[in-house]
Amino acid sequence: MSNNAIAVMASGKGSNLRVILDAVAAGTCPVEVKLVISDKADAQALNIARAAGVPQVLHLDPKAYADRASFDVDCAEVIDAAGCQWIVLAGYMRILSSSFVRHFRGRMINIHPSILPAFPGAKAVEAALGYGVKASGCTVHLVDEILDGGPILAQAVVPVLDGDTLESLHARIQVEEHRLYPATLARMVTTGFDIDGRRVIWRT
Ligand code: GRF
């Protein structure tokens, strides 16, 4: 298994997938996107992956499976068969079964649109606005069994402005996501990191 082969899982518009593929093409992110999986047939992420020539682009339909665990078993088999070392969640909106999380422990990362541990969960941007925080941002973290709770790899902060709507704040956060995610991936596969308790210590 090459240590820079990645699988991306995405459910939505795929802008994070797009910037990763752009960074790979530009030579600034030395990973190989071998596989993209989506649980949504109409995810724009699938079109982005096909257009970029990702070797394996798959829609797996959760409705074709008896339960979450059996869906995740198939996903894990496809990822392993493709020889992917890293699993990159990029707007993947399904809760993962604990056996899937355990199988890829330490090798699966996610990007979340808040400064964790504030505002975990699916409505992070809305929750941050509603709470009235004056700064928010995004977090790249390892995935463990706690939702949005794994060790933190990188964070970026943006201001929350008085006139912000859900859309304007999310757009400002996504500018940072698009910088942070490819940069963090690149750092992961080049220098790497160690884990000390909850702390990620980047190697130099
Ligand atoms: C991002 O805001 C990410 O933080 C969250 O889902 C969104 C995905 O956006 N997990 P996109 O599909 O990559 O544009």
GROMACS .gro file of C-alpha atoms and ligand atoms in nm:
model
  218
    1MET     CA    1   0.000   0.000   0.000
    2SER     CA    2   0.150   0.332  -0.102
    3ASN     CA    3   0.136   0.578   0.187
    4ASN     CA    4  -0.008   0.863  -0.015
    5ALA     CA    5  -0.306   0.687  -0.176
    6ILE     CA    6  -0.633   0.836  -0.053
    7ALA     CA    7  -1.005   0.766  -0.077
    8VAL     CA    8  -1.240   1.064  -0.051
    9MET     CA    9  -1.596   1.022   0.076
   10ALA     CA   10  -1.835   1.307  -0.007
   11SER     CA   11  -2.212   1.361  -0.013
   12GLY     CA   12  -2.250   1.712  -0.150
   13LYS     CA   13  -2.116   1.984  -0.369
   14GLY     CA   14  -1.760   1.864  -0.337
   15SER     CA   15  -1.572   2.193  -0.318
   16ASN     CA   16  -1.320   2.043  -0.075
   17LEU     CA   17  -1.268   1.747  -0.307
   18ARG     CA   18  -1.218   1.994  -0.592
   19VAL     CA   19  -0.944   2.190  -0.413
   20ILE     CA   20  -0.766   1.867  -0.317
   21LEU     CA   21  -0.771   1.752  -0.681
   22ASP     CA   22  -0.654   2.099  -0.793
   23ALA     CA   23  -0.367   2.090  -0.542
   24VAL     CA   24  -0.267   1.742  -0.662
   25ALA     CA   25  -0.270   1.864  -1.023
   26ALA     CA   26  -0.066   2.170  -0.925
   27GLY     CA   27   0.192   1.953  -0.750
   28THR     CA   28   0.139   2.109  -0.406
   29CYS     CA   29  -0.034   1.810  -0.244
   30PRO     CA   30   0.156   1.484  -0.301
   31VAL     CA   31  -0.136   1.242  -0.265
   32GLU     CA   32  -0.298   1.012  -0.517
   33VAL     CA   33  -0.679   1.027  -0.513
   34LYS     CA   34  -0.752   0.666  -0.609
   35LEU     CA   35  -1.117   0.647  -0.515
   36VAL     CA   36  -1.416   0.874  -0.453
   37ILE     CA   37  -1.728   0.731  -0.288
   38SER     CA   38  -2.061   0.908  -0.246
   39ASP     CA   39  -2.381   0.792  -0.080
   40LYS     CA   40  -2.577   1.038  -0.297
   41ALA     CA   41  -2.634   0.968  -0.667
   42ASP     CA   42  -2.667   1.339  -0.749
   43ALA     CA   43  -2.363   1.460  -0.551
   44GLN     CA   44  -2.166   1.715  -0.752
   45ALA     CA   45  -1.858   1.555  -0.597
   46LEU     CA   46  -1.906   1.254  -0.831
   47ASN     CA   47  -1.895   1.478  -1.141
   48ILE     CA   48  -1.589   1.662  -1.010
   49ALA     CA   49  -1.411   1.330  -0.953
   50ARG     CA   50  -1.499   1.194  -1.298
   51ALA     CA   51  -1.392   1.518  -1.469
   52ALA     CA   52  -1.057   1.502  -1.290
   53GLY     CA   53  -1.001   1.142  -1.402
   54VAL     CA   54  -1.009   0.977  -1.058
   55PRO     CA   55  -0.962   0.606  -1.138
   56GLN     CA   56  -1.257   0.478  -0.933
   57VAL     CA   57  -1.570   0.690  -0.875
   58LEU     CA   58  -1.856   0.514  -0.700
   59HIS     CA   59  -2.207   0.587  -0.586
   60LEU     CA   60  -2.315   0.335  -0.322
   61ASP     CA   61  -2.684   0.358  -0.238
   62PRO     CA   62  -2.755   0.314   0.135
   63LYS     CA   63  -3.110   0.203   0.050
   64ALA     CA   64  -2.968  -0.111  -0.112
   65TYR     CA   65  -2.831  -0.226   0.227
   66ALA     CA   66  -3.007  -0.380   0.526
   67ASP     CA   67  -2.834  -0.147   0.775
   68ARG     CA   68  -2.557   0.105   0.833
   69ALA     CA   69  -2.304  -0.162   0.927
   70SER     CA   70  -2.342  -0.359   0.604
   71PHE     CA   71  -2.315  -0.041   0.394
   72ASP     CA   72  -1.996   0.050   0.578
   73VAL     CA   73  -1.852  -0.302   0.533
   74ASP     CA   74  -1.885  -0.262   0.156
   75CYS     CA   75  -1.726   0.085   0.167
   76ALA     CA   76  -1.433  -0.051   0.370
   77GLU     CA   77  -1.385  -0.339   0.126
   78VAL     CA   78  -1.375  -0.106  -0.173
   79ILE     CA   79  -1.131   0.128   0.004
   80ASP     CA   80  -0.902  -0.160   0.105
   81ALA     CA   81  -0.917  -0.317  -0.242
   82ALA     CA   82  -0.809   0.016  -0.392
   83GLY     CA   83  -0.508   0.018  -0.158
   84CYS     CA   84  -0.592   0.351   0.008
   85GLN     CA   85  -0.389   0.445   0.314
   86TRP     CA   86  -0.591   0.754   0.406
   87ILE     CA   87  -0.965   0.813   0.412
   88VAL     CA   88  -1.060   1.177   0.366
   89LEU     CA   89  -1.415   1.280   0.456
   90ALA     CA   90  -1.515   1.589   0.260
   91GLY     CA   91  -1.875   1.677   0.338
   92TYR     CA   92  -1.970   1.313   0.397
   93MET     CA   93  -2.304   1.340   0.573
   94ARG     CA   94  -2.355   0.984   0.702
   95ILE     CA   95  -2.278   0.876   1.057
   96LEU     CA   96  -2.010   0.607   1.042
   97SER     CA   97  -2.048   0.274   1.219
   98SER     CA   98  -1.800   0.215   1.500
   99SER     CA   99  -1.651  -0.088   1.323
  100PHE     CA  100  -1.572   0.131   1.018
  101VAL     CA  101  -1.413   0.394   1.243
  102ARG     CA  102  -1.207   0.128   1.426
  103HIS     CA  103  -1.095  -0.030   1.097
  104PHE     CA  104  -0.946   0.303   0.979
  105ARG     CA  105  -0.835   0.437   1.317
  106GLY     CA  106  -0.560   0.698   1.281
  107ARG     CA  107  -0.599   0.698   0.902
  108MET     CA  108  -0.929   0.881   0.855
  109ILE     CA  109  -0.968   1.260   0.866
  110ASN     CA  110  -1.258   1.503   0.845
  111ILE     CA  111  -1.308   1.876   0.800
  112HIS     CA  112  -1.568   2.046   1.015
  113PRO     CA  113  -1.697   2.405   0.981
  114SER     CA  114  -1.634   2.526   1.336
  115ILE     CA  115  -1.354   2.562   1.587
  116LEU     CA  116  -1.400   2.232   1.766
  117PRO     CA  117  -1.487   2.140   2.035
  118ALA     CA  118  -1.742   2.421   1.984
  119PHE     CA  119  -2.042   2.333   1.769
  120PRO     CA  120  -1.999   1.970   1.667
  121GLY     CA  121  -2.271   1.810   1.454
  122ALA     CA  122  -2.444   1.875   1.123
  123LYS     CA  123  -2.560   2.235   1.190
  124ALA     CA  124  -2.232   2.386   1.306
  125VAL     CA  125  -2.247   2.715   1.115
  126GLU     CA  126  -2.608   2.779   1.217
  127ALA     CA  127  -2.526   2.696   1.579
  128ALA     CA  128  -2.226   2.932   1.586
  129LEU     CA  129  -2.435   3.218   1.442
  130GLY     CA  130  -2.720   3.149   1.682
  131TYR     CA  131  -2.485   3.143   1.981
  132GLY     CA  132  -2.345   3.482   1.885
  133VAL     CA  133  -1.976   3.396   1.873
  134LYS     CA  134  -1.753   3.665   1.719
  135ALA     CA  135  -1.513   3.418   1.562
  136SER     CA  136  -1.555   3.076   1.408
  137GLY     CA  137  -1.364   2.875   1.150
  138CYS     CA  138  -1.283   2.520   1.056
  139THR     CA  139  -1.108   2.217   1.202
  140VAL     CA  140  -0.931   1.923   1.039
  141HIS     CA  141  -0.934   1.628   1.276
  142LEU     CA  142  -0.881   1.256   1.299
  143VAL     CA  143  -1.204   1.060   1.312
  144ASP     CA  144  -1.283   0.853   1.617
  145GLU     CA  145  -1.605   0.719   1.762
  146ILE     CA  146  -1.713   1.054   1.908
  147LEU     CA  147  -1.890   1.270   1.647
  148ASP     CA  148  -1.645   1.548   1.544
  149GLY     CA  149  -1.442   1.454   1.852
  150GLY     CA  150  -1.110   1.311   1.730
  151PRO     CA  151  -0.763   1.465   1.782
  152ILE     CA  152  -0.717   1.798   1.606
  153LEU     CA  153  -0.471   1.828   1.316
  154ALA     CA  154  -0.526   2.192   1.217
  155GLN     CA  155  -0.762   2.485   1.265
  156ALA     CA  156  -0.824   2.821   1.098
  157VAL     CA  157  -1.023   3.112   1.239
  158VAL     CA  158  -1.251   3.362   1.062
  159PRO     CA  159  -1.444   3.658   1.207
  160VAL     CA  160  -1.822   3.649   1.242
  161LEU     CA  161  -1.957   3.983   1.116
  162ASP     CA  162  -2.271   4.160   1.236
  163GLY     CA  163  -2.454   4.123   0.905
  164ASP     CA  164  -2.366   3.757   0.857
  165THR     CA  165  -2.617   3.502   0.733
  166LEU     CA  166  -2.568   3.128   0.735
  167GLU     CA  167  -2.455   3.153   0.371
  168SER     CA  168  -2.209   3.442   0.414
  169LEU     CA  169  -2.046   3.288   0.722
  170HIS     CA  170  -2.023   2.943   0.563
  171ALA     CA  171  -1.869   3.097   0.249
  172ARG     CA  172  -1.603   3.275   0.461
  173ILE     CA  173  -1.530   2.951   0.647
  174GLN     CA  174  -1.503   2.759   0.320
  175VAL     CA  175  -1.232   2.995   0.191
  176GLU     CA  176  -1.024   2.878   0.489
  177GLU     CA  177  -1.129   2.514   0.444
  178HIS     CA  178  -1.003   2.523   0.087
  179ARG     CA  179  -0.662   2.643   0.203
  180LEU     CA  180  -0.637   2.426   0.513
  181TYR     CA  181  -0.751   2.083   0.389
  182PRO     CA  182  -0.502   2.032   0.102
  183ALA     CA  183  -0.222   2.185   0.313
  184THR     CA  184  -0.297   1.952   0.605
  185LEU     CA  185  -0.314   1.648   0.377
  186ALA     CA  186   0.019   1.743   0.222
  187ARG     CA  187   0.178   1.779   0.565
  188MET     CA  188   0.031   1.446   0.676
  189VAL     CA  189   0.183   1.247   0.391
  190THR     CA  190   0.517   1.428   0.393
  191THR     CA  191   0.628   1.503   0.750
  192GLY     CA  192   0.354   1.309   0.937
  193PHE     CA  193   0.257   1.331   1.303
  194ASP     CA  194   0.262   1.151   1.636
  195ILE     CA  195  -0.019   1.139   1.888
  196ASP     CA  196   0.029   1.220   2.255
  197GLY     CA  197  -0.305   1.167   2.431
  198ARG     CA  198  -0.538   1.398   2.243
  199ARG     CA  199  -0.254   1.610   2.105
  200VAL     CA  200  -0.129   1.576   1.750
  201ILE     CA  201   0.243   1.657   1.741
  202TRP     CA  202   0.364   1.734   1.389
  203ARG     CA  203   0.704   1.588   1.302
  204THR     CA  204   0.957   1.830   1.163
  205GRF     C1  205  -1.782   2.173   0.456
  205GRF     O1  206  -1.822   2.296   0.510
  205GRF     C2  207  -1.724   2.084   0.561
  205GRF     O2  208  -1.667   2.154   0.667
  205GRF     C3  209  -1.844   2.008   0.610
  205GRF     O3  210  -1.924   1.988   0.496
  205GRF     C4  211  -1.898   2.092   0.401
  205GRF     C5  212  -1.865   2.025   0.272
  205GRF     O4  213  -1.854   2.117   0.168
  205GRF     N1  214  -1.804   1.883   0.673
  205GRF     P1  215  -1.813   2.071   0.021
  205GRF     O5  216  -1.912   1.962  -0.023
  205GRF     O6  217  -1.673   2.019   0.025
  205GRF     O7  218  -1.827   2.193  -0.061
   0.00000   0.00000   0.00000
